[in-house]
């Protein structure tokens, strides 16, 4: 067995490549490789091609940095969206999550991450400057922060806030509170405390 | 967002393809796709190519049906292995597991699965006939069954046994018993019972 534990170099390569995926160890990678070996050739080709094309051809909207098949994404090019309302999110996943709520009619700005000195990610590694430019050149009435409720998210919010607080733009952040469906007794105290401080008129929730 | 929840068809295709993998749901597939998007283009190409090549170029040893880069695998073509000792296993994973023990010097026969009427897998879907031919044409002194200790594994063992029991070949099966490192109290009763019935002279284990 050519010095390695694998009976075939092709298999070894595929397993090594698959185990580079996050959350996939060598054993799972082996299972995936053996699964792919049992699939039809054309299906595996389609699989490999979809991944190659994804990385090769993907584009980012030049307005909001969302993933897009065109120069400007379908949200930014939609005249029915409110272009004066900009929601700041970390990644395309968050755009999809918010779109799924069908509660938001503005546009987005995808940062591509949050400021995280521990991971060596500073403001220059993110799409923060284009956001500030966008706000400074006018036309934006409200910026909504919708980053993760983590220290990194809060840091990023605060960094952007300082850069645009002198502009005549409303700066808001999504509400934090007890999740719908959650039992009060199981909510963590920080969240529960915040939801008490930020309580709102009952009629608003009807 | 082109009628789907995805901002890009390329992303949608890749996520759909990734979620076809066993144990990978749409959320994990999305995470994997976004991971791949952040990787270097050449790395993603290498990744996709390793998978395409795996399926396209893989061969199976014509002796033992193990995965191989050549016509005959490195085990079957090794003159130092005992070709009269044949270990019957389900898949290439089992070959690798047994090779890792470094306790086996014979050759293998990979069935490609076990008989499982529930999944519509009969004897004709497996590499059983070539095994029987191999035994009948002579040269094989011992056949070792090393299939899973499941009903399907036992059925397959018994099916093969009936087909070759008239040959002058020794038919053995790997030992079942309490695993090394296991506490007796936690062993299941079938295993514990079997390990009592098949007890062996203490000196043999020294």
Coordinates of C-alpha atoms in Angstrom, one line a residue:
Chain A
X1 CA 0.0 0.0 0.0
X2 CA 2.3 2.7 -1.4
X3 CA 3.7 3.7 2.0
X4 CA 0.5 5.4 3.0
X5 CA -2.6 4.0 4.6
X6 CA -4.6 4.6 1.4
X7 CA -4.8 2.0 -1.3
X8 CA -4.9 4.7 -4.0
X9 CA -3.3 8.1 -4.4
X10 CA -6.5 9.4 -6.0
X11 CA -8.4 8.4 -2.9
X12 CA -5.8 9.9 -0.6
X13 CA -5.9 13.2 -2.5
X14 CA -9.7 13.5 -2.4
X15 CA -9.8 12.6 1.3
X16 CA -7.1 15.2 2.1
X17 CA -9.0 17.8 0.1
X18 CA -12.3 17.0 1.7
X19 CA -10.9 17.1 5.2
X20 CA -9.8 20.7 4.6
X21 CA -13.5 21.7 4.8
X22 CA -14.5 23.1 8.2
X23 CA -16.0 20.5 10.5
X24 CA -15.0 17.6 8.3
X25 CA -12.4 15.3 9.8
X26 CA -10.5 12.5 8.0
X27 CA -13.1 9.9 8.9
X28 CA -16.0 11.9 7.5
X29 CA -13.9 12.8 4.5
X30 CA -13.3 9.1 3.8
X31 CA -17.0 8.5 4.1
X32 CA -17.8 11.3 1.6
X33 CA -15.2 10.1 -0.8
X34 CA -16.6 6.6 -0.8
X35 CA -20.1 8.0 -1.2
X36 CA -18.9 10.0 -4.3
X37 CA -17.2 6.8 -5.7
X38 CA -20.6 5.1 -5.7
X39 CA -22.3 8.0 -7.5
X40 CA -22.7 8.2 -11.3
X41 CA -19.7 9.8 -13.1
X42 CA -21.8 12.6 -14.5
X43 CA -23.2 13.5 -11.1
X44 CA -19.8 13.7 -9.6
X45 CA -18.6 15.9 -12.5
X46 CA -21.6 18.2 -11.9
X47 CA -20.7 18.3 -8.2
X48 CA -17.1 19.2 -8.8
X49 CA -18.0 21.7 -11.6
X50 CA -20.5 23.5 -9.4
X51 CA -17.8 24.1 -6.8
X52 CA -15.2 25.2 -9.4
X53 CA -17.7 27.6 -11.0
X54 CA -18.8 29.0 -7.7
X55 CA -15.3 30.2 -6.9
X56 CA -14.3 31.0 -10.5
X57 CA -17.3 33.0 -11.6
X58 CA -18.8 34.5 -8.4
X59 CA -19.0 38.2 -8.3
X60 CA -19.8 40.7 -5.6
X61 CA -22.3 43.5 -6.0
X62 CA -20.3 46.7 -6.4
X63 CA -23.0 48.6 -4.4
X64 CA -23.4 46.3 -1.3
X65 CA -20.8 43.6 -1.6
X66 CA -23.4 40.9 -1.5
X67 CA -22.7 37.8 -3.6
X68 CA -24.2 38.3 -7.0
X69 CA -24.3 36.9 -10.5
X70 CA -24.2 40.4 -12.0
X71 CA -22.3 43.7 -11.4
X72 CA -25.1 44.9 -9.2
X73 CA -27.2 42.4 -7.2
X74 CA -30.9 41.9 -7.6
X75 CA -31.6 43.8 -4.3
X76 CA -29.6 46.9 -5.2
X77 CA -31.0 47.0 -8.7
X78 CA -34.6 46.7 -7.5
X79 CA -36.3 50.1 -7.8
X80 CA -38.9 49.1 -5.3
X81 CA -36.4 48.8 -2.4
X82 CA -35.7 51.8 -0.2
X83 CA -32.2 52.8 -1.1
X84 CA -32.0 55.4 1.7
X85 CA -32.3 52.6 4.3
X86 CA -29.0 50.6 4.6
X87 CA -28.7 47.5 6.8
X88 CA -25.2 46.6 7.8
X89 CA -24.5 42.8 8.0
X90 CA -21.6 40.6 8.3
X91 CA -22.1 38.1 5.5
X92 CA -24.4 37.0 2.7
X93 CA -25.9 34.5 5.1
X94 CA -27.3 37.3 7.2
X95 CA -28.7 38.9 4.1
X96 CA -30.5 35.7 3.3
X97 CA -31.8 35.4 6.9
X98 CA -33.2 38.9 6.9
X99 CA -34.7 38.5 3.4
X100 CA -36.5 35.4 4.7
X101 CA -38.2 37.4 7.3
X102 CA -39.9 39.5 4.6
X103 CA -39.9 42.4 7.1
X104 CA -37.2 44.6 5.4
X105 CA -37.5 46.7 2.3
X106 CA -34.2 48.6 2.3
X107 CA -30.9 47.6 0.9
X108 CA -27.8 46.0 2.5
X109 CA -24.2 46.6 3.1
X110 CA -22.1 43.4 3.5
X111 CA -19.0 43.9 5.6
X112 CA -17.5 40.5 4.9
X113 CA -16.8 39.9 8.6
X114 CA -16.4 41.8 11.9
X115 CA -13.4 43.6 13.5
X116 CA -11.6 40.8 15.4
X117 CA -8.1 41.7 16.6
X118 CA -7.7 38.1 17.9
X119 CA -8.1 36.8 14.3
X120 CA -6.1 39.6 12.9
X121 CA -9.1 41.2 11.2
X122 CA -9.0 45.0 11.3
X123 CA -11.3 47.6 9.7
X124 CA -9.2 47.7 6.5
X125 CA -9.9 44.0 5.9
X126 CA -13.7 44.7 5.8
X127 CA -15.9 46.7 3.4
X128 CA -16.2 49.5 5.9
X129 CA -14.7 52.4 3.9
X130 CA -17.2 52.0 1.0
X131 CA -20.0 52.2 3.6
X132 CA -18.7 55.4 5.1
X133 CA -18.3 56.9 1.6
X134 CA -21.9 55.8 0.8
X135 CA -23.2 57.6 3.9
X136 CA -21.0 60.7 3.4
X137 CA -22.0 61.2 -0.2
X138 CA -25.6 61.5 1.0
X139 CA -28.8 59.8 0.0
X140 CA -28.7 57.5 3.0
X141 CA -31.3 58.4 5.7
X142 CA -30.9 55.5 8.1
X143 CA -28.2 52.9 8.8
X144 CA -29.3 49.8 10.7
X145 CA -26.7 47.7 12.4
X146 CA -27.5 44.0 12.2
X147 CA -24.2 42.4 13.3
X148 CA -23.9 39.5 15.8
X149 CA -24.4 40.3 19.4
X150 CA -20.8 39.5 20.2
X151 CA -17.9 41.6 21.4
X152 CA -16.6 41.7 17.9
X153 CA -20.0 42.7 16.5
X154 CA -20.3 45.5 19.1
X155 CA -16.8 46.7 18.4
X156 CA -17.5 46.9 14.7
X157 CA -20.8 48.8 15.4
X158 CA -19.0 51.3 17.5
X159 CA -16.2 51.8 15.0
X160 CA -18.6 52.5 12.2
X161 CA -20.7 54.7 14.5
X162 CA -17.8 56.9 15.4
X163 CA -17.0 57.4 11.7
X164 CA -20.5 58.4 10.7
X165 CA -22.0 60.0 13.8
X166 CA -21.3 63.5 12.5
X167 CA -23.4 62.9 9.4
X168 CA -27.0 63.7 9.5
X169 CA -28.0 60.1 9.3
X170 CA -30.2 58.1 11.7
X171 CA -28.2 55.2 13.2
X172 CA -30.2 52.3 14.6
X173 CA -29.5 48.7 15.7
X174 CA -31.8 45.7 15.6
X175 CA -33.6 45.0 18.9
X176 CA -32.0 42.5 21.3
X177 CA -34.4 40.7 23.6
X178 CA -36.0 37.5 24.6
X179 CA -36.5 35.4 21.5
X180 CA -40.0 34.6 20.4
X181 CA -40.9 31.2 21.7
X182 CA -38.3 31.2 24.4
X183 CA -39.3 30.7 28.1
X184 CA -38.3 33.6 30.2
X185 CA -36.7 31.5 32.9
X186 CA -34.2 30.2 30.3
X187 CA -33.2 33.5 28.8
X188 CA -29.7 34.6 29.8
X189 CA -29.6 37.6 32.2
X190 CA -27.9 40.0 29.9
X191 CA -30.5 39.5 27.2
X192 CA -33.4 39.6 29.7
X193 CA -31.9 42.8 31.3
X194 CA -31.6 44.4 27.9
X195 CA -35.1 43.5 27.0
X196 CA -36.4 45.2 30.2
X197 CA -34.4 48.4 29.7
X198 CA -35.6 48.6 26.1
X199 CA -39.2 47.8 26.8
X200 CA -41.6 49.3 24.4
X201 CA -45.3 50.4 24.4
X202 CA -47.5 47.3 24.3
X203 CA -49.6 48.8 21.5
X204 CA -46.5 48.8 19.3
X205 CA -46.4 45.1 19.3
X206 CA -50.0 44.5 18.4
Chain B
X1 CA -33.4 37.8 -5.5
X2 CA -34.2 35.8 -8.6
X3 CA -37.3 34.1 -7.0
X4 CA -35.1 31.9 -4.8
X5 CA -33.7 32.6 -1.4
X6 CA -30.2 32.7 -2.9
X7 CA -28.6 35.9 -4.2
X8 CA -26.8 33.9 -6.9
X9 CA -27.5 30.9 -9.0
X10 CA -23.9 29.8 -8.8
X11 CA -24.2 29.8 -5.0
X12 CA -27.5 28.0 -5.1
X13 CA -26.1 25.2 -7.4
X14 CA -23.1 24.7 -5.2
X15 CA -25.2 24.6 -2.0
X16 CA -27.6 22.1 -3.7
X17 CA -24.7 19.9 -4.8
X18 CA -23.0 20.0 -1.4
X19 CA -26.2 19.1 0.4
X20 CA -26.4 15.9 -1.6
X21 CA -23.5 14.6 0.5
X22 CA -24.5 12.2 3.3
X23 CA -24.9 14.0 6.6
X24 CA -24.7 17.5 5.1
X25 CA -27.8 19.5 5.3
X26 CA -28.6 22.8 3.6
X27 CA -27.2 24.9 6.4
X28 CA -23.9 23.1 6.6
X29 CA -23.7 23.1 2.8
X30 CA -24.1 26.9 2.9
X31 CA -21.3 27.2 5.4
X32 CA -19.0 25.0 3.2
X33 CA -19.9 27.1 0.1
X34 CA -19.0 30.3 1.9
X35 CA -15.8 28.7 3.2
X36 CA -14.8 27.7 -0.4
X37 CA -15.6 31.3 -1.6
X38 CA -13.0 32.6 0.8
X39 CA -10.3 30.2 -0.3
X40 CA -7.8 30.9 -3.1
X41 CA -9.1 30.1 -6.6
X42 CA -6.3 27.6 -7.2
X43 CA -7.0 25.8 -4.0
X44 CA -10.7 25.4 -4.9
X45 CA -9.7 24.2 -8.4
X46 CA -7.5 21.6 -6.8
X47 CA -10.3 20.6 -4.5
X48 CA -12.8 20.2 -7.3
X49 CA -10.3 18.5 -9.5
X50 CA -9.4 15.9 -6.9
X51 CA -13.0 14.9 -6.6
X52 CA -13.5 14.8 -10.4
X53 CA -10.4 12.7 -10.8
X54 CA -11.3 10.3 -8.0
X55 CA -14.5 9.3 -9.7
X56 CA -13.2 9.5 -13.2
X57 CA -9.9 7.6 -12.9
X58 CA -10.4 5.3 -10.0
X59 CA -9.9 1.6 -10.7
X60 CA -10.7 -1.5 -8.8
X61 CA -8.2 -4.3 -8.4
X62 CA -9.3 -7.2 -10.7
X63 CA -8.1 -9.7 -8.0
X64 CA -9.7 -8.4 -4.9
X65 CA -12.0 -5.5 -6.0
X66 CA -10.2 -3.1 -3.6
X67 CA -9.8 0.5 -4.8
X68 CA -6.5 0.8 -6.7
X69 CA -4.5 3.0 -9.0
X70 CA -3.5 0.0 -11.1
X71 CA -5.0 -3.1 -12.5
X72 CA -3.9 -5.1 -9.6
X73 CA -3.7 -3.4 -6.2
X74 CA -0.5 -3.2 -4.2
X75 CA -1.6 -5.8 -1.8
X76 CA -2.5 -8.5 -4.4
X77 CA 0.7 -7.7 -6.3
X78 CA 2.9 -8.0 -3.2
X79 CA 4.7 -11.4 -3.3
X80 CA 5.3 -11.3 0.5
X81 CA 1.6 -11.5 1.2
X82 CA 0.0 -14.9 1.8
X83 CA -2.3 -15.4 -1.3
X84 CA -3.8 -18.6 0.2
X85 CA -5.4 -16.6 3.0
X86 CA -8.3 -14.4 1.9
X87 CA -10.1 -12.0 4.2
X88 CA -13.7 -11.2 3.1
X89 CA -14.6 -7.5 3.9
X90 CA -17.4 -5.2 3.0
X91 CA -15.5 -2.1 1.8
X92 CA -12.2 -0.5 1.2
X93 CA -12.6 1.2 4.6
X94 CA -12.4 -2.2 6.3
X95 CA -9.2 -3.1 4.3
X96 CA -7.6 0.1 5.6
X97 CA -8.8 -0.7 9.2
X98 CA -7.3 -4.2 9.1
X99 CA -4.1 -3.0 7.4
X100 CA -3.7 -0.5 10.2
X101 CA -3.6 -3.3 12.8
X102 CA -0.5 -4.7 11.0
X103 CA -1.7 -8.1 12.2
X104 CA -2.7 -9.6 8.8
X105 CA -0.5 -10.9 6.1
X106 CA -3.0 -12.4 3.7
X107 CA -4.9 -10.8 0.9
X108 CA -8.5 -9.4 0.8
X109 CA -11.7 -9.8 -1.1
X110 CA -13.9 -6.7 -1.1
X111 CA -17.6 -7.5 -1.5
X112 CA -18.7 -3.9 -2.0
X113 CA -21.5 -4.3 0.6
X114 CA -23.5 -6.9 2.4
X115 CA -26.7 -8.7 1.4
X116 CA -29.5 -6.5 2.5
X117 CA -33.0 -7.3 1.2
X118 CA -34.3 -4.1 2.9
X119 CA -32.1 -2.0 0.7
X120 CA -32.6 -4.2 -2.3
X121 CA -29.1 -5.5 -2.3
X122 CA -28.9 -9.2 -3.2
X123 CA -25.9 -11.5 -3.8
X124 CA -25.7 -10.5 -7.4
X125 CA -25.1 -6.9 -6.6
X126 CA -21.9 -7.9 -4.7
X127 CA -18.6 -9.4 -5.7
X128 CA -19.5 -12.8 -4.3
X129 CA -19.3 -14.9 -7.5
X130 CA -15.7 -14.0 -8.1
X131 CA -14.8 -15.0 -4.6
X132 CA -16.5 -18.4 -5.0
X133 CA -14.7 -18.9 -8.3
X134 CA -11.4 -18.0 -6.6
X135 CA -12.0 -20.6 -3.9
X136 CA -13.2 -23.3 -6.3
X137 CA -10.2 -22.9 -8.7
X138 CA -8.0 -23.8 -5.7
X139 CA -5.0 -22.1 -4.2
X140 CA -7.0 -20.7 -1.3
X141 CA -6.5 -22.5 2.0
X142 CA -8.4 -20.2 4.4
X143 CA -11.3 -17.7 4.0
X144 CA -11.7 -15.3 7.0
X145 CA -15.0 -13.6 7.3
X146 CA -14.6 -10.0 8.6
X147 CA -18.0 -8.5 7.9
X148 CA -19.9 -6.3 10.3
X149 CA -21.5 -8.1 13.2
X150 CA -25.0 -7.2 12.0
X151 CA -27.9 -9.3 10.7
X152 CA -26.9 -8.4 7.1
X153 CA -23.3 -9.3 7.8
X154 CA -24.3 -12.7 9.3
X155 CA -26.6 -13.4 6.3
X156 CA -23.8 -12.6 3.9
X157 CA -21.4 -14.8 5.8
X158 CA -23.9 -17.7 5.8
X159 CA -24.7 -17.3 2.1
X160 CA -21.0 -17.5 1.1
X161 CA -20.4 -20.3 3.6
X162 CA -23.1 -22.5 2.0
X163 CA -21.6 -21.9 -1.5
X164 CA -18.0 -22.9 -0.5
X165 CA -18.5 -25.3 2.4
X166 CA -18.1 -28.3 0.1
X167 CA -14.6 -27.1 -0.9
X168 CA -11.6 -28.2 1.1
X169 CA -11.0 -24.8 2.5
X170 CA -10.9 -23.6 6.1
X171 CA -13.6 -21.1 6.8
X172 CA -13.1 -18.8 9.8
X173 CA -14.6 -15.6 11.2
X174 CA -12.9 -12.9 13.2
X175 CA -13.4 -13.2 17.0
X176 CA -16.3 -11.3 18.6
X177 CA -15.9 -10.4 22.2
X178 CA -15.5 -7.7 24.8
X179 CA -13.5 -4.9 23.2
X180 CA -10.0 -4.2 24.7
X181 CA -10.3 -1.3 27.1
X182 CA -14.1 -1.8 27.6
X183 CA -15.5 -2.4 31.1
X184 CA -17.3 -5.7 31.4
X185 CA -20.3 -4.1 33.1
X186 CA -21.0 -2.0 30.0
X187 CA -20.5 -4.8 27.4
X188 CA -23.8 -5.8 25.8
X189 CA -25.0 -9.2 26.9
X190 CA -24.8 -10.9 23.4
X191 CA -21.2 -9.9 23.0
X192 CA -20.4 -10.9 26.6
X193 CA -22.2 -14.2 26.1
X194 CA -20.3 -14.9 22.9
X195 CA -17.0 -14.1 24.5
X196 CA -17.7 -16.6 27.3
X197 CA -18.7 -19.4 24.9
X198 CA -15.7 -18.7 22.8
X199 CA -13.2 -18.5 25.7
X200 CA -9.7 -19.5 24.9
X201 CA -6.7 -20.8 26.8
X202 CA -5.2 -18.0 28.8
X203 CA -1.7 -18.9 27.5
X204 CA -2.9 -18.1 24.0
X205 CA -3.3 -14.5 24.9
X206 CA 0.1 -14.0 26.5

